């Protein structure tokens, strides 16, 4: 999460006057305007899903319940974490059997039945004649709620908070029952984009919008010359406004593809024109402040057709975190097409198997890094069209890369011109009213997860990106903020379970997370769900049916924080035990994504690890044709060690932000003007410069610069994991954390990792323990000249194990451990051929 402030735009009676063309002649076809895209190089193709049949919307508004009372301040030891991962005998391996409950199935066919309203065509489905993608997925279903009791077997400490947890699970089950009763199941409920927004049928277009606070509403746009009296909408008892526009006389659609649209409303805050909440694309015209919603429903021949099947979920996830807009080496906003052609092949070569794309959802303020979303169903138009994004994802699938989306459901932009804030003129429409609905640090609005229509909107939003764009999963941003009414602000989580299960817990938000994970894993079994949580909420990565929140992975945020703490200290003050504890401090059976640094550490105001280590010397001493400095030597050595120990010991998956693999020399600074934050602090701008809003990949590729060695080491790390799969091995054992020698030795899978963090002491015939006997060989050496090292180790040397216990291991072997190096050893019979990188 980026703690950047967006532009606050107040709601006024008349937000703007459109420059509508004069001389409206009554023929909707004649008023179509061309796209107002910001760069001529963008593809003009846009895409909309197939039409859906007409049916009535019957939303049920359910208010949030009061919070549950939990037992008093019982202090529990959270997990009694050790350095070793060994299966506790108390953990049951049995899979719970679900009997007597029928699952709600949704056939993955072209036509499905929803709420007895007749067949509805799934949007975004590609006709069998055009698509070459062969689906191997049969009928998909969302499993019914389980007993929710297995969490107590996994972690008996939770029994002290059973009242709260059972209440939470009861709320989840009740919500499932209500959704089944009133919406026909979660599979149907999560297809809200087939009810709301613009729905095309054979006879015309229906537009629906939930705006209970509005007194009147009409649809305006290029198609009717922005006349607020031309197409008046009607309201039902649930606050849903609707209008049907019949086809033109010649059968053409009443709203031309690519034309601008908005909803005109008389609200308690005055007259306003808003972008439809379910809009699928929006653009900002050059020289204009507000965005315009774009209706797109292109001809069939212009719709993008996916050609490549989605890859299977890998056992170990190696994620390359990327921002498309700032992925060019030039100071510009990069495009989806350029990212597809230039960056995706790079990610593949580096050995990553997943790319996580930030800032996908449209956001009016570029410097928010995509975290102040204004249009939740629209891909950012800065980088191109929806077709371009689909082409990017399809190319990634061709390369075997998963594409994860950094999705923002934790808050929304407070922009009232372009977003959901004050959409119907009321403070509590999609959000909590008053202070509960405002995040004072992020200057944004907070969703009311107890609202029926908010649940429909967010669940449908997650499904839209999976269904329409074929994303392979999500990284949910800001989940800590969602799960607690204090949003994790000015709170130090100590691990006491009362911090997680009490009055500060937002049960509505947790239930939403359970529902969305239910939907994701039920309908898209290969999809990945990652949650950004800094609190350490127990059960976060336990399946929902077992009583957990349901994420596949938690972002292990404490690791990056620990490295920054250590980099502020002298080498002599680093504690090996402290490093090991931070890396291994994770909950049993809950998988983590480990990372040394993400985008958060690369932003202006912070420093990357490379810059913490080498600072201004990076500008003058990174060329191989000039002497290095002690600061550069130390920085390059520790940069490699920090990454390898994080990947080797920190979790079951790994993440790197683009450019950090080679120690990108500069921070990220988005183009911005002078700004005053809500707390009154003045933040000077940068004259709207793009100079620091890019990635200098050319530095990592240059064979005459030292960046190249760090990039090659990162590449070798990824390929080592691909070959040996150590991150997902059940065997992990830390045999040595020597504070005097500054040495850490551990086993992960069938590999032995040896780290010597000492600044000048190298050790000959250094004994390291191992589990298996045999002949060991070096499979990765940070001191290799290819990686900018000094070649102090002989890679042809063989290391034979000795009998006898050492460091609590049944065998051992002798190695040479040079200062500031990390070396990985494997049994020779398992190292059949050289690692191909």
mmCIF file with all atom_site columns, C-alpha atoms in Angstrom, residues 62-68 145 164-179 436 448-451 455 505-512 514-515:
data_model
loop_
_atom_site.group_PDB
_atom_site.id
_atom_site.type_symbol
_atom_site.label_atom_id
_atom_site.label_alt_id
_atom_site.label_comp_id
_atom_site.label_asym_id
_atom_site.label_entity_id
_atom_site.label_seq_id
_atom_site.pdbx_PDB_ins_code
_atom_site.Cartn_x
_atom_site.Cartn_y
_atom_site.Cartn_z
_atom_site.occupancy
_atom_site.B_iso_or_equiv
_atom_site.pdbx_formal_charge
_atom_site.auth_seq_id
_atom_site.auth_comp_id
_atom_site.auth_asym_id
_atom_site.auth_atom_id
_atom_site.pdbx_PDB_model_num
ATOM 1  C CA . UNK A 1 62  ? -29.198 -5.406  4.637  1.00 0.00 ? 62  UNK A CA 1
ATOM 2  C CA . UNK A 1 63  ? -27.656 -3.218  7.313  1.00 0.00 ? 63  UNK A CA 1
ATOM 3  C CA . UNK A 1 64  ? -24.504 -4.077  9.194  1.00 0.00 ? 64  UNK A CA 1
ATOM 4  C CA . UNK A 1 65  ? -24.946 -5.823  12.493 1.00 0.00 ? 65  UNK A CA 1
ATOM 5  C CA . UNK A 1 66  ? -23.459 -4.662  15.727 1.00 0.00 ? 66  UNK A CA 1
ATOM 6  C CA . UNK A 1 67  ? -20.067 -5.927  16.721 1.00 0.00 ? 67  UNK A CA 1
ATOM 7  C CA . UNK A 1 68  ? -19.827 -9.042  18.844 1.00 0.00 ? 68  UNK A CA 1
ATOM 8  C CA . UNK A 1 145 ? -19.944 -23.516 4.115  1.00 0.00 ? 145 UNK A CA 1
ATOM 9  C CA . UNK A 1 164 ? -15.822 -14.247 18.509 1.00 0.00 ? 164 UNK A CA 1
ATOM 10 C CA . UNK A 1 165 ? -14.662 -16.713 15.850 1.00 0.00 ? 165 UNK A CA 1
ATOM 11 C CA . UNK A 1 166 ? -17.852 -18.760 15.937 1.00 0.00 ? 166 UNK A CA 1
ATOM 12 C CA . UNK A 1 167 ? -19.838 -15.550 15.696 1.00 0.00 ? 167 UNK A CA 1
ATOM 13 C CA . UNK A 1 168 ? -17.750 -14.504 12.698 1.00 0.00 ? 168 UNK A CA 1
ATOM 14 C CA . UNK A 1 169 ? -18.316 -17.824 10.993 1.00 0.00 ? 169 UNK A CA 1
ATOM 15 C CA . UNK A 1 170 ? -22.007 -17.692 11.849 1.00 0.00 ? 170 UNK A CA 1
ATOM 16 C CA . UNK A 1 171 ? -22.267 -14.299 10.196 1.00 0.00 ? 171 UNK A CA 1
ATOM 17 C CA . UNK A 1 172 ? -20.552 -15.692 7.116  1.00 0.00 ? 172 UNK A CA 1
ATOM 18 C CA . UNK A 1 173 ? -22.910 -18.698 6.965  1.00 0.00 ? 173 UNK A CA 1
ATOM 19 C CA . UNK A 1 174 ? -25.944 -16.466 7.426  1.00 0.00 ? 174 UNK A CA 1
ATOM 20 C CA . UNK A 1 175 ? -24.761 -14.237 4.590  1.00 0.00 ? 175 UNK A CA 1
ATOM 21 C CA . UNK A 1 176 ? -24.331 -17.282 2.366  1.00 0.00 ? 176 UNK A CA 1
ATOM 22 C CA . UNK A 1 177 ? -27.873 -18.384 3.195  1.00 0.00 ? 177 UNK A CA 1
ATOM 23 C CA . UNK A 1 178 ? -29.267 -14.911 2.446  1.00 0.00 ? 178 UNK A CA 1
ATOM 24 C CA . UNK A 1 179 ? -27.406 -14.748 -0.858 1.00 0.00 ? 179 UNK A CA 1
ATOM 25 C CA . UNK A 1 436 ? -15.912 5.815   10.020 1.00 0.00 ? 436 UNK A CA 1
ATOM 26 C CA . UNK A 1 448 ? -19.522 -0.260  4.133  1.00 0.00 ? 448 UNK A CA 1
ATOM 27 C CA . UNK A 1 449 ? -19.026 -4.033  3.853  1.00 0.00 ? 449 UNK A CA 1
ATOM 28 C CA . UNK A 1 450 ? -22.317 -4.650  5.631  1.00 0.00 ? 450 UNK A CA 1
ATOM 29 C CA . UNK A 1 451 ? -24.302 -3.179  2.739  1.00 0.00 ? 451 UNK A CA 1
ATOM 30 C CA . UNK A 1 455 ? -21.107 -6.633  -1.439 1.00 0.00 ? 455 UNK A CA 1
ATOM 31 C CA . UNK A 1 505 ? -12.372 -6.084  14.437 1.00 0.00 ? 505 UNK A CA 1
ATOM 32 C CA . UNK A 1 506 ? -14.616 -5.140  11.518 1.00 0.00 ? 506 UNK A CA 1
ATOM 33 C CA . UNK A 1 507 ? -16.535 -8.397  11.194 1.00 0.00 ? 507 UNK A CA 1
ATOM 34 C CA . UNK A 1 508 ? -18.402 -7.143  8.131  1.00 0.00 ? 508 UNK A CA 1
ATOM 35 C CA . UNK A 1 509 ? -15.110 -6.662  6.295  1.00 0.00 ? 509 UNK A CA 1
ATOM 36 C CA . UNK A 1 510 ? -13.768 -10.066 7.357  1.00 0.00 ? 510 UNK A CA 1
ATOM 37 C CA . UNK A 1 511 ? -16.972 -11.728 6.157  1.00 0.00 ? 511 UNK A CA 1
ATOM 38 C CA . UNK A 1 512 ? -16.587 -9.967  2.804  1.00 0.00 ? 512 UNK A CA 1
ATOM 39 C CA . UNK A 1 514 ? -14.334 -14.807 3.280  1.00 0.00 ? 514 UNK A CA 1
ATOM 40 C CA . UNK A 1 515 ? -17.019 -14.454 0.603  1.00 0.00 ? 515 UNK A CA 1
#
